[in-house]
Structure formats: C-alpha cells, structure tokens
Amino acid sequence: AEPLAAPAGGGFGPATLAGNTRISDAQRARAEGRSPIIYPGTQPAALTAVLALLLAGGAALGSYGLLLPLVVLQAVTAAGWFRLNGMWPARQGIALAFLGGVVADIGVLAADSGPGAIIGAAGVWVLLCVVLQLRSHASPDERLYGLMATVVSSALAVCGAGFLAADSGAVVAGAFGVAGAIVARSVRLPLPASFLAAVVVGVVAGVLGGAVGGLGAGAGAVVGLAAALCAVVGHRVASYDYPSRFVHMTAGVALPLAAAAPVVWWLGVLVA
C-alpha cells in the first residue's frame, strides 16, 4: 500500500528509513551564509580556566609540578591546530608537534637558559617538519599546506614551554588573567562589551594572581592585561572558518593559553 501523505497544514513529514540526519551548527551556519566566526561557548571556556588554574597551581609547586598540565596543554594545542586547519587525523604531524613541545620542556629543565632551549628546539623542529613534508607523496600544494600547519603547530607547542621558563609568579598571574578573560569572553555580550569585559576581568584576575604568586599587585596587573589580550586573540583564532565542536574543545581550549605563554615569560623577566 502507498504511504499516507503528510497533512497539508504541516505535522509529520513522509516516512523515511534512515531518519533525518542532524547537521552541526557549523554546517548550518555555512549553509545559511552566516559569518564564519563561531566563538567557543562556556564549556571550552570552563576547560581553559581549569587548565589555567592547574598551570598556576603547578607553577606554585615548582617546575616539575608545572610539567604535567603543561604537557596536556601542548598535546591539546598540537591536535587543535591541525583540526582547526581541517587536517585530521594527521597523526604524524600532531605527534611531531607534540614531541617538539616535550623536547623544549626537557631542554628548559636541563639548561640554564630557557629561551635558548626553546629557540633551539624550534629551529630543529622546523627542519624536521621540512624533512617530513619532503618525504610526502602528496601534491605540492598539499605538501605546502601541511608544512605550514606542522610548523605553526610545532611552534605553538614549543612556545608553551615559555611557562616553564618563566618566573613562577608571572605564570600564576598570567594563568589567572587568561582564565578570567576567557570566562568573561564566553558571556554573550556585544563584541565591544565582551572584549572590554574580558580585558577588565583579566586585569583583576592578574592582580589577584600577582598577590597569590608573590609577584605583586602592580606587576600582576601588567601580566594579567597582556595575558588577557593574548587569550582574546587565541580565542578569536579558534573561532574562525566555521569551526566544529571538536575544534572548540581543542583549539578553543588551548590557544588562549598557548598564545599567552611567550608574553608571560617575557614580562616575567621584566617585572619579576
């Protein structure tokens, strides 16, 4: 027998065997021609805040206490950058970028010069990225795209070691600043108000972190401000080009902290 047609006034549609496939928010936004900028929501912001507080707590305990949350940050950063660029699973590239971060961590712990170890690891890893792409059998355009993604992912993971090289008080203030800024940024407000709220909350959190970490309120405010600005930039990058939820839960969590790491180290040298 023929299936009954749907009522003219709406209600149920015609029967199907497979059901209706649910499209993601990013796919819906792309299909509707909306902005490619989709900001991570409150859940990625909460995870960023938790990871930032773990970094702050680890820094207060010492270099080896900081190492575990830092390695987690570097792993999520490496995976998130590849996924943000639409490259998945990309196991070799992710493993290479993550390994670069770990080598930089070991170099910082073993050497007297943290910046020297980080720059050295970055230079070696750029060469390894080039060698990896030279062995690829993909087209030249794909190899170039893969090279850029691998180099940037490795650089972000390696630069994360800046937290390990930085003054512990600066790490606490910077981590507090990132946590406060990203939580404030996740609140649904108009863009200018959201940016201003993120910066203000980041500064206040930096002051608190400076007091807790022994850096001082004034220096904490400076570090918190810089960390908040870097976090907002990382948050924006993770929002670009119709990102999926997986991108939000990786790049959206890690990039605000990864972007702040070099600045936290530099300001720690200046104000500590």
Coordinates of C-alpha atoms in Angstrom, one line a residue:
A1 CA 0.0 0.0 0.0
E2 CA 1.1 3.5 -0.7
P3 CA 2.2 5.5 2.4
L4 CA -0.1 8.3 3.5
A5 CA 0.9 11.8 2.5
A6 CA 1.6 14.3 5.2
P7 CA -1.3 16.7 6.1
A8 CA -1.3 19.9 4.1
G9 CA -1.1 22.0 7.2
G10 CA 2.2 20.6 8.4
G11 CA 2.8 17.9 11.1
F12 CA 4.8 14.8 10.2
G13 CA 6.8 14.5 7.0
P14 CA 6.9 11.4 4.8
A15 CA 8.3 8.3 6.3
T16 CA 12.0 7.5 5.8
L17 CA 14.2 4.6 6.6
A18 CA 17.3 6.5 7.6
G19 CA 15.7 9.3 9.6
N20 CA 16.8 12.9 9.5
T21 CA 20.5 13.5 9.7
R22 CA 21.3 16.2 12.2
I23 CA 23.7 18.8 10.8
S24 CA 26.2 20.6 13.0
D25 CA 26.0 24.2 14.0
A26 CA 29.0 25.0 11.7
Q27 CA 27.4 23.2 8.8
R28 CA 24.1 25.1 9.3
A29 CA 25.9 28.4 9.6
R30 CA 27.8 27.7 6.3
A31 CA 24.6 26.7 4.5
E32 CA 22.8 29.8 5.6
G33 CA 25.7 32.0 4.6
R34 CA 26.3 33.4 8.1
S35 CA 29.6 34.7 9.5
P36 CA 32.5 32.1 9.5
I37 CA 33.3 33.3 13.1
I38 CA 31.7 31.0 15.6
Y39 CA 33.0 31.6 19.1
P40 CA 33.6 28.7 21.6
G41 CA 31.0 28.6 24.3
T42 CA 31.0 28.3 28.0
Q43 CA 32.2 24.7 28.2
P44 CA 35.5 25.3 26.3
A45 CA 36.0 28.5 28.4
A46 CA 35.5 26.5 31.6
L47 CA 38.1 23.9 30.5
T48 CA 40.5 26.7 29.6
A49 CA 40.0 28.2 33.1
V50 CA 40.5 24.8 34.7
L51 CA 43.7 24.2 32.7
A52 CA 44.9 27.7 33.6
L53 CA 44.4 27.1 37.3
L54 CA 46.2 23.8 37.1
L55 CA 49.1 25.7 35.5
A56 CA 49.0 28.3 38.2
G57 CA 48.9 25.6 40.9
G58 CA 51.7 23.7 39.3
A59 CA 53.9 26.8 39.0
A60 CA 53.4 27.4 42.7
L61 CA 54.7 23.9 43.4
G62 CA 57.7 24.3 41.2
S63 CA 58.9 23.3 37.7
Y64 CA 58.0 19.7 38.0
G65 CA 54.6 20.5 39.4
L66 CA 54.0 22.6 36.3
L67 CA 55.2 20.0 33.9
L68 CA 52.1 17.7 33.8
P69 CA 49.4 20.4 33.0
L70 CA 51.9 22.0 30.5
V71 CA 52.3 18.7 28.6
V72 CA 48.5 18.4 28.5
L73 CA 48.3 22.0 27.1
Q74 CA 50.9 21.2 24.4
A75 CA 49.2 18.0 23.4
V76 CA 45.8 19.7 23.0
T77 CA 47.5 22.6 21.2
A78 CA 49.1 20.3 18.6
A79 CA 45.9 18.4 17.9
G80 CA 43.7 21.5 17.9
W81 CA 45.8 23.5 15.4
F82 CA 45.6 20.6 12.9
R83 CA 41.9 20.2 13.4
L84 CA 41.4 24.0 13.1
N85 CA 43.0 23.8 9.7
G86 CA 40.8 20.9 8.6
M87 CA 43.6 18.3 8.7
W88 CA 42.6 15.2 10.6
P89 CA 43.8 12.7 11.8
A90 CA 47.3 14.0 10.7
R91 CA 48.9 11.6 13.3
Q92 CA 52.4 12.2 12.2
G93 CA 52.2 16.0 12.3
I94 CA 50.4 16.0 15.6
A95 CA 53.0 13.6 17.1
L96 CA 55.9 15.7 15.7
A97 CA 54.5 19.0 17.1
F98 CA 53.8 17.5 20.5
L99 CA 57.2 15.9 20.6
G100 CA 58.7 19.3 19.9
G101 CA 57.0 20.7 22.9
V102 CA 58.2 17.9 25.1
V103 CA 61.8 18.3 23.9
A104 CA 61.6 22.1 24.6
D105 CA 60.3 21.3 28.1
I106 CA 63.2 18.9 28.7
G107 CA 65.7 21.5 27.4
V108 CA 64.3 24.2 29.7
L109 CA 64.6 21.9 32.7
A110 CA 68.1 20.8 31.8
A111 CA 69.6 24.0 30.6
D112 CA 70.4 27.3 32.4
S113 CA 69.0 29.3 29.5
G114 CA 65.3 28.7 29.0
P115 CA 64.9 30.9 25.9
G116 CA 68.0 29.3 24.3
A117 CA 66.5 25.8 24.8
I118 CA 63.1 27.0 23.3
I119 CA 64.7 28.7 20.3
G120 CA 67.0 25.7 19.7
A121 CA 64.1 23.3 19.8
A122 CA 62.0 25.5 17.5
G123 CA 64.8 25.6 14.9
V124 CA 65.4 21.9 14.9
W125 CA 61.7 21.2 14.7
V126 CA 61.3 23.4 11.6
L127 CA 63.9 21.3 9.9
L128 CA 62.2 18.1 10.9
C129 CA 58.9 19.5 9.6
V130 CA 60.5 20.2 6.2
V131 CA 62.0 16.7 6.1
L132 CA 58.7 15.2 6.9
Q133 CA 56.9 17.0 4.1
L134 CA 59.7 16.2 1.6
R135 CA 59.0 12.5 2.2
S136 CA 55.3 13.0 1.5
H137 CA 53.8 11.8 -1.8
A138 CA 51.1 14.4 -1.8
S139 CA 50.7 17.2 -4.4
P140 CA 52.9 20.3 -4.0
D141 CA 50.0 22.4 -2.8
E142 CA 49.0 19.8 -0.2
R143 CA 52.6 19.5 1.0
L144 CA 53.0 23.3 1.4
Y145 CA 49.7 23.4 3.3
G146 CA 50.8 20.5 5.5
L147 CA 54.2 22.1 6.1
M148 CA 52.7 25.4 7.3
A149 CA 50.2 23.6 9.6
T150 CA 53.0 21.4 11.0
V151 CA 55.4 24.3 11.5
V152 CA 52.8 26.5 13.3
S153 CA 51.6 23.7 15.4
S154 CA 55.1 22.8 16.4
A155 CA 55.9 26.5 17.2
L156 CA 52.9 26.8 19.4
A157 CA 53.7 23.6 21.3
V158 CA 57.3 24.6 21.7
C159 CA 56.4 28.2 22.8
G160 CA 54.2 26.6 25.5
A161 CA 57.5 25.8 27.3
G162 CA 57.7 29.5 28.0
F163 CA 55.5 28.8 31.0
L164 CA 58.2 26.5 32.3
A165 CA 61.0 29.1 31.7
A166 CA 59.0 32.0 33.2
D167 CA 59.0 33.2 36.8
S168 CA 56.5 31.3 38.8
G169 CA 54.7 34.4 40.0
A170 CA 54.3 35.6 36.4
V171 CA 52.9 32.2 35.4
V172 CA 50.3 32.4 38.3
A173 CA 49.3 36.0 37.3
G174 CA 49.2 35.1 33.6
A175 CA 47.2 32.0 34.1
F176 CA 44.7 33.8 36.3
G177 CA 44.5 36.6 33.6
V178 CA 43.8 34.1 30.9
A179 CA 41.2 32.2 33.0
G180 CA 39.4 35.4 33.9
A181 CA 39.4 36.8 30.4
I182 CA 38.2 33.7 28.7
V183 CA 35.4 33.1 31.1
A184 CA 34.3 36.8 30.7
R185 CA 34.6 36.4 26.9
S186 CA 32.3 33.4 26.9
V187 CA 29.4 35.5 28.2
R188 CA 27.0 36.5 25.4
L189 CA 27.5 40.3 25.0
P190 CA 28.0 42.6 22.1
L191 CA 31.5 42.3 20.7
P192 CA 33.0 45.6 22.1
A193 CA 31.4 45.0 25.5
S194 CA 32.7 41.4 25.5
F195 CA 36.2 42.5 24.7
L196 CA 36.2 45.2 27.3
A197 CA 34.8 42.8 29.9
A198 CA 37.5 40.2 29.1
V199 CA 40.3 42.7 29.5
V200 CA 39.0 44.2 32.7
V201 CA 38.4 40.8 34.3
G202 CA 41.8 39.6 33.1
V203 CA 43.5 42.6 34.8
V204 CA 41.6 42.0 38.0
A205 CA 42.4 38.3 37.9
G206 CA 46.0 39.2 37.2
V207 CA 46.1 41.4 40.3
L208 CA 44.8 38.5 42.3
G209 CA 47.3 36.1 40.7
G210 CA 50.1 38.5 41.4
A211 CA 49.2 38.7 45.0
V212 CA 48.8 35.0 45.3
G213 CA 52.1 34.2 43.4
G214 CA 54.2 36.8 45.2
L215 CA 54.7 38.9 42.1
G216 CA 52.8 41.9 43.5
A217 CA 49.6 43.6 42.5
G218 CA 51.0 46.1 40.0
A219 CA 53.2 43.6 38.2
G220 CA 50.3 41.1 38.3
A221 CA 48.0 43.7 36.6
V222 CA 50.5 44.2 33.8
V223 CA 51.0 40.4 33.2
G224 CA 47.2 39.9 33.6
L225 CA 46.5 42.6 31.0
A226 CA 49.0 41.1 28.5
A227 CA 47.8 37.6 29.1
A228 CA 44.2 38.6 28.7
L229 CA 44.9 40.3 25.3
C230 CA 46.8 37.2 24.1
A231 CA 44.0 35.0 25.3
V232 CA 41.4 37.0 23.4
V233 CA 43.5 36.7 20.2
G234 CA 43.8 33.0 20.6
H235 CA 40.1 32.7 21.3
R236 CA 39.4 34.6 18.1
V237 CA 41.7 32.4 16.0
A238 CA 39.9 29.3 17.4
S239 CA 36.6 30.8 16.2
Y240 CA 37.5 31.2 12.6
D241 CA 36.1 29.4 9.5
Y242 CA 33.0 27.6 10.8
P243 CA 34.8 25.6 13.5
S244 CA 33.3 22.4 14.7
R245 CA 32.7 21.5 18.3
F246 CA 35.8 19.4 18.2
V247 CA 37.8 22.5 17.2
H248 CA 36.2 24.4 20.1
M249 CA 37.1 21.6 22.5
T250 CA 40.8 21.5 21.4
A251 CA 42.0 24.7 19.8
G252 CA 39.3 26.7 21.7
V253 CA 40.6 25.4 25.0
A254 CA 44.4 25.5 24.3
L255 CA 45.1 28.5 22.0
P256 CA 44.3 31.2 24.6
L257 CA 46.9 29.8 26.9
A258 CA 49.4 28.9 24.2
A259 CA 49.3 32.4 22.8
A260 CA 50.0 33.9 26.2
A261 CA 53.0 31.7 27.1
P262 CA 55.8 33.8 25.4
V263 CA 54.4 37.1 26.7
V264 CA 54.2 35.7 30.2
W265 CA 57.8 34.6 30.1
W266 CA 58.9 38.0 28.7
L267 CA 57.0 40.1 31.2
G268 CA 58.1 37.8 34.0
V269 CA 61.7 38.7 33.1
L270 CA 60.9 42.4 33.1
V271 CA 58.8 42.7 36.2
A272 CA 59.9 39.9 38.4

